[in-house]
Coordinates of C-alpha atoms and ligand atoms in Angstrom, one line a residue:
M1 CA 86.3 -41.0 114.8
K2 CA 86.6 -38.6 118.1
L3 CA 84.9 -39.4 121.2
F4 CA 82.7 -37.3 123.9
A5 CA 81.2 -38.2 127.4
I6 CA 79.7 -36.6 129.9
F7 CA 80.7 -37.5 133.6
G8 CA 78.5 -37.4 136.4
D9 CA 76.9 -39.1 139.2
P10 CA 74.3 -39.7 138.7
V11 CA 74.8 -39.7 135.2
A12 CA 72.1 -42.7 133.9
H13 CA 69.5 -39.8 132.9
S14 CA 71.4 -37.4 131.4
R15 CA 70.1 -36.9 127.5
S16 CA 73.8 -34.9 126.2
P17 CA 74.5 -38.4 125.0
L18 CA 71.4 -38.2 122.7
M19 CA 71.5 -34.9 121.7
H20 CA 75.7 -34.5 120.8
N21 CA 75.3 -37.8 118.9
S22 CA 72.3 -36.5 116.9
V23 CA 74.4 -33.7 115.7
F24 CA 77.0 -35.7 114.6
K25 CA 75.4 -38.6 112.9
N26 CA 72.9 -36.3 111.0
L27 CA 75.7 -34.4 110.1
H28 CA 78.0 -37.0 109.3
Y29 CA 80.9 -35.5 111.8
K30 CA 83.2 -38.4 112.5
A31 CA 81.8 -38.3 116.5
C32 CA 80.9 -40.8 119.1
Y33 CA 79.4 -39.2 122.6
T34 CA 79.3 -41.6 126.0
R35 CA 78.2 -41.4 129.4
I36 CA 81.2 -41.8 132.2
H37 CA 79.6 -42.2 135.7
L38 CA 82.1 -41.1 137.8
K39 CA 81.6 -41.3 141.6
D40 CA 85.4 -40.2 142.7
G41 CA 85.8 -35.9 140.8
S42 CA 89.1 -36.2 141.9
K43 CA 89.3 -38.9 139.1
L44 CA 88.4 -36.7 136.3
R45 CA 91.2 -36.0 134.4
D46 CA 92.9 -39.0 134.9
T47 CA 89.8 -40.5 133.1
F48 CA 89.5 -38.1 130.5
F49 CA 93.3 -38.5 129.0
S50 CA 92.8 -42.3 129.9
L51 CA 90.1 -42.5 127.2
S52 CA 92.1 -40.2 124.9
L53 CA 88.6 -37.9 124.9
S54 CA 88.4 -34.9 122.4
G55 CA 85.6 -33.3 124.9
A56 CA 83.4 -33.5 127.6
N57 CA 80.8 -32.4 129.8
V58 CA 80.5 -32.0 133.3
T59 CA 77.0 -32.4 135.4
V60 CA 76.2 -32.9 139.0
P61 CA 78.7 -33.0 141.7
H62 CA 81.9 -32.5 139.5
K63 CA 81.5 -29.3 138.3
E64 CA 83.5 -27.6 140.4
E65 CA 86.5 -30.0 140.7
A66 CA 86.5 -30.0 136.6
Y67 CA 87.5 -26.4 136.9
R68 CA 90.2 -26.7 139.4
A69 CA 91.1 -30.5 137.0
C70 CA 91.6 -27.5 133.9
D71 CA 95.4 -26.4 132.8
E72 CA 93.5 -23.3 131.7
V73 CA 89.9 -21.6 131.9
R74 CA 88.2 -19.5 129.5
G75 CA 85.5 -16.2 129.5
F76 CA 82.2 -16.7 132.0
A77 CA 83.6 -20.2 133.6
K78 CA 87.2 -18.6 134.9
K79 CA 84.9 -15.4 136.4
V80 CA 82.6 -18.1 138.6
G81 CA 85.1 -21.0 138.9
V82 CA 82.3 -23.9 137.6
V83 CA 83.2 -25.9 134.3
N84 CA 80.5 -28.0 132.2
T85 CA 82.1 -28.3 129.4
L86 CA 86.5 -29.9 128.6
I87 CA 88.3 -29.5 125.2
N88 CA 91.3 -31.2 124.4
E89 CA 93.1 -28.6 123.1
N90 CA 96.9 -30.3 122.0
G91 CA 97.0 -32.3 125.2
K92 CA 96.0 -29.6 127.5
L93 CA 92.3 -29.3 129.5
I94 CA 91.1 -26.4 128.7
G95 CA 87.5 -25.3 130.8
Y96 CA 84.3 -23.9 129.6
N97 CA 81.4 -22.8 131.3
T98 CA 77.9 -22.8 128.4
D99 CA 75.3 -23.4 131.2
A100 CA 74.5 -19.9 132.3
D101 CA 73.7 -18.5 128.5
G102 CA 71.8 -21.9 127.9
F103 CA 69.7 -20.5 130.8
M104 CA 69.3 -17.1 129.7
Y105 CA 68.5 -18.7 126.2
A106 CA 65.5 -20.8 128.0
I107 CA 64.1 -17.6 129.8
K108 CA 63.5 -15.6 127.3
E109 CA 60.2 -16.0 126.8
F110 CA 59.3 -14.7 130.2
G111 CA 60.2 -11.2 128.9
N112 CA 61.7 -8.4 131.5
I113 CA 63.2 -9.7 134.6
H114 CA 64.5 -7.6 137.2
N115 CA 64.2 -9.5 140.1
I116 CA 65.2 -13.4 140.6
L117 CA 65.1 -15.7 143.8
V118 CA 67.5 -18.7 143.1
I119 CA 67.1 -21.4 145.5
G120 CA 70.3 -23.4 145.6
A121 CA 74.0 -22.3 146.0
G122 CA 76.0 -24.7 144.0
G123 CA 77.9 -24.5 140.5
T124 CA 74.8 -23.8 138.8
S125 CA 73.3 -21.6 140.7
K126 CA 76.8 -19.7 140.9
A127 CA 76.9 -19.6 137.2
L128 CA 73.3 -18.5 136.6
T129 CA 73.9 -16.1 139.8
S130 CA 76.8 -14.1 138.2
R131 CA 75.3 -14.2 134.7
F132 CA 72.2 -13.0 136.3
L133 CA 74.1 -10.2 138.1
Q134 CA 76.0 -9.1 134.8
D135 CA 72.5 -8.2 133.2
N136 CA 71.8 -5.7 136.6
I137 CA 69.3 -8.4 137.6
N138 CA 68.8 -7.9 141.1
V139 CA 69.3 -11.5 143.1
T140 CA 68.3 -13.4 146.5
V141 CA 70.3 -16.6 147.0
L142 CA 68.6 -19.1 149.2
N143 CA 70.1 -21.9 150.7
R144 CA 69.5 -24.9 153.4
S145 CA 72.9 -24.5 154.6
E146 CA 75.2 -21.5 155.2
S147 CA 78.1 -22.5 154.1
R148 CA 78.1 -22.2 150.3
L149 CA 76.5 -18.9 151.0
S150 CA 80.0 -16.8 151.1
Y151 CA 80.8 -16.7 147.3
F152 CA 76.9 -14.9 146.7
K153 CA 78.0 -12.7 149.8
E154 CA 80.9 -11.3 148.1
L155 CA 78.8 -10.6 145.2
A156 CA 76.6 -8.2 146.9
C157 CA 73.3 -10.4 146.8
I158 CA 71.2 -10.8 149.3
C159 CA 71.4 -14.0 151.0
H160 CA 69.6 -16.5 152.9
T161 CA 69.4 -19.7 155.0
W162 CA 65.8 -21.5 155.8
D163 CA 66.2 -19.5 159.2
S164 CA 66.8 -16.1 158.0
F165 CA 64.3 -16.4 155.1
E166 CA 61.9 -13.5 154.6
V167 CA 59.6 -13.7 151.3
N168 CA 59.6 -10.9 148.9
K169 CA 58.1 -10.1 145.3
Y170 CA 60.5 -12.4 142.4
D171 CA 60.0 -12.4 138.5
L172 CA 61.1 -15.8 138.3
V173 CA 62.3 -18.3 140.9
V174 CA 64.6 -20.8 139.8
N175 CA 65.5 -24.0 141.8
T176 CA 69.1 -25.2 140.9
T177 CA 69.4 -27.8 143.9
S178 CA 69.1 -31.3 142.8
A179 CA 66.3 -31.8 145.3
G180 CA 63.2 -33.5 142.6
L181 CA 66.0 -35.2 140.8
K182 CA 66.5 -38.5 142.4
D183 CA 63.8 -38.1 145.2
T184 CA 60.2 -36.6 146.0
E185 CA 61.8 -33.5 148.4
L186 CA 60.9 -29.8 147.6
P187 CA 64.3 -27.4 148.1
A188 CA 63.4 -25.9 150.8
P189 CA 60.8 -26.5 153.6
K190 CA 56.8 -26.9 152.0
E191 CA 55.2 -24.0 153.9
M192 CA 58.4 -21.9 152.5
I193 CA 57.7 -22.8 149.1
H194 CA 53.9 -22.3 148.9
N195 CA 54.9 -18.7 150.1
I196 CA 57.5 -18.3 147.7
L197 CA 55.5 -19.8 145.1
D198 CA 52.9 -17.2 145.5
N199 CA 55.2 -14.2 145.1
T200 CA 56.6 -14.8 141.8
S201 CA 55.4 -14.9 138.1
F202 CA 57.5 -17.3 136.9
V203 CA 58.9 -20.3 137.9
A204 CA 61.8 -22.4 136.1
D205 CA 64.0 -25.4 137.4
V206 CA 67.2 -27.0 136.1
I207 CA 66.3 -30.0 136.5
Y208 CA 64.9 -31.7 133.0
G209 CA 62.7 -34.3 131.6
K210 CA 60.3 -35.0 134.7
L211 CA 58.0 -32.5 136.9
T212 CA 59.6 -32.2 139.8
P213 CA 57.8 -31.5 143.3
F214 CA 58.3 -27.7 142.8
L215 CA 57.2 -27.6 139.7
S216 CA 54.1 -29.5 140.5
L217 CA 53.5 -27.4 143.1
A218 CA 53.6 -24.3 140.5
K219 CA 51.7 -26.3 138.2
E220 CA 48.7 -26.3 140.5
K221 CA 48.9 -22.6 141.4
N222 CA 48.6 -22.0 137.4
I223 CA 51.9 -20.2 137.4
T224 CA 54.1 -20.3 134.1
F225 CA 56.5 -22.7 134.6
K226 CA 59.6 -25.0 132.6
D227 CA 61.8 -27.7 133.5
G228 CA 65.5 -27.4 132.2
S229 CA 65.3 -29.0 129.0
D230 CA 65.7 -25.8 126.9
M231 CA 68.7 -24.8 129.4
L232 CA 69.9 -28.4 128.3
L233 CA 69.3 -27.6 124.8
G234 CA 70.9 -24.0 125.1
Q235 CA 74.2 -25.5 127.0
G236 CA 73.9 -28.3 124.9
I237 CA 74.5 -26.1 121.3
L238 CA 77.4 -24.1 123.0
A239 CA 79.0 -26.7 124.0
N240 CA 79.0 -28.7 120.5
E241 CA 79.7 -25.3 118.6
L242 CA 83.2 -25.9 121.2
F243 CA 83.6 -30.0 120.3
V244 CA 83.5 -29.1 116.7
K245 CA 85.6 -26.1 116.2
S246 CA 83.4 -24.0 113.7
K247 CA 83.4 -27.2 111.5
L248 CA 79.5 -27.5 111.4
Q249 CA 76.9 -24.3 111.5
K250 CA 75.4 -23.5 114.8
E251 CA 71.7 -23.5 112.8
D252 CA 72.3 -27.0 111.7
I253 CA 73.4 -27.9 115.9
S254 CA 70.7 -26.0 116.6
H255 CA 68.3 -27.9 114.5
Y256 CA 69.6 -31.5 115.2
M257 CA 69.9 -31.4 118.6
S258 CA 66.5 -29.8 119.0
K259 CA 65.2 -32.9 117.3
S260 CA 66.9 -35.2 119.4
F261 CA 64.2 -34.3 122.0
E262 CA 61.3 -35.5 120.2
L263 CA 63.0 -39.0 120.5
Ligands
NDP301 P1 75.7 -29.1 143.5 O1 75.9 -30.1 143.9 O2 76.9 -28.2 142.9 O3 74.7 -28.2 144.1 C1 73.5 -28.7 145.0 C2 72.8 -27.4 145.4 O4 71.7 -28.0 146.4 C3 73.4 -27.0 147.3 O5 73.2 -25.9 147.4 C4 72.7 -28.0 148.1 O6 72.5 -27.1 149.5 C5 71.2 -27.9 147.4 N1 70.7 -29.3 148.2 C6 70.6 -30.4 147.5 N2 69.8 -31.3 147.9 C7 68.9 -30.4 148.3 C8 67.9 -30.8 149.3 N3 67.1 -31.9 149.4 N4 67.3 -29.8 149.7 C9 67.6 -28.2 149.4 N5 68.7 -28.3 149.0 C10 69.3 -29.2 148.6 O7 74.8 -29.5 141.9 P2 75.2 -28.4 140.6 O8 74.6 -26.9 141.3 O9 76.2 -28.8 140.0 O10 74.0 -28.9 140.2 C11 72.5 -28.9 140.7 C12 71.1 -29.5 139.8 O11 71.1 -28.5 138.4 C13 71.2 -30.9 139.4 O12 69.9 -31.6 139.4 C14 71.7 -31.0 137.6 O13 71.0 -31.8 137.1 C15 71.2 -29.7 137.6 N6 71.3 -29.1 136.2 C16 71.0 -29.3 134.9 C17 71.1 -28.7 134.0 C18 70.3 -28.2 132.7 O14 71.0 -27.9 131.6 N7 69.4 -28.3 132.6 C19 72.4 -27.9 133.9 C20 73.5 -28.1 134.8 C21 73.1 -28.3 136.1 P3 73.7 -27.6 150.6 O15 74.5 -26.3 150.1 O16 73.3 -26.8 151.6 O17 74.4 -28.6 150.6

């Protein structure tokens, strides 16, 4: 029996155990997926190996620490320095990032997107922004504080803190901050959020399973919006494929993982 887990702080809200266990159980794959509340990210690697995990997912706030914990980082994760999926490959810790492609899967229904405002500059923002740039989408990044913006300036994104921000027209605005996850905060001052929402066609939040104050305002304004559920599903399917190392069909993984959202 293989053991998988999600590391995070907080982690109690995570749907990942339900999603992956639904796949393992229904496809008779001998594995179990649990959650681990990890406060100190520097203990990630030791905890992973002491529990003999075959693989794991990593959520807020440990994704950048997860990158540092790896023996080898592959694919898109290498480019962005952010890891959300860990695989135990013969005692070596291998890191991947499935968040960005998961998000692209989620916004497919919005059609062609040319201008995106990303609110937040943490690990998720880095992954999504880099992925958007890969598709030649114009990206503006708005963050509460200055320090995390240097990464995005190097990518030649338009960058603002709340003090310097001037609104533009956007196809899509994405909240990648954790504002609204455990609190009732908006990701930027209220007046600024109103102004932003009045200038966008679509809205997305990476937080899932609840109507955040940000999405609530979008709903009031009749803007088409989506929470992070489809992103979660998209990244989960890709992570599960890595966990089972091609032993299951992607369509079957996708089917049973989607079904777990009905539970
Ligand atoms: P990080 O800790 O790396 O970054 C957090 C960012 O949010 C920082 O830019 C921080 O700004 C900003 N922030 C935090 N609180 C506030 C606030 N109250 N007001 C304004 N800005 C704030 O987090 P992650 O990028 O790892 O995760 C962010 C969110 O994405 C989490 O809620 C997580 O659950 C969700 N997520 C969802 C996924 C899904 O599949 N649906 C996948 C991945 C993540 P500053 O720099 O000023 O501190």
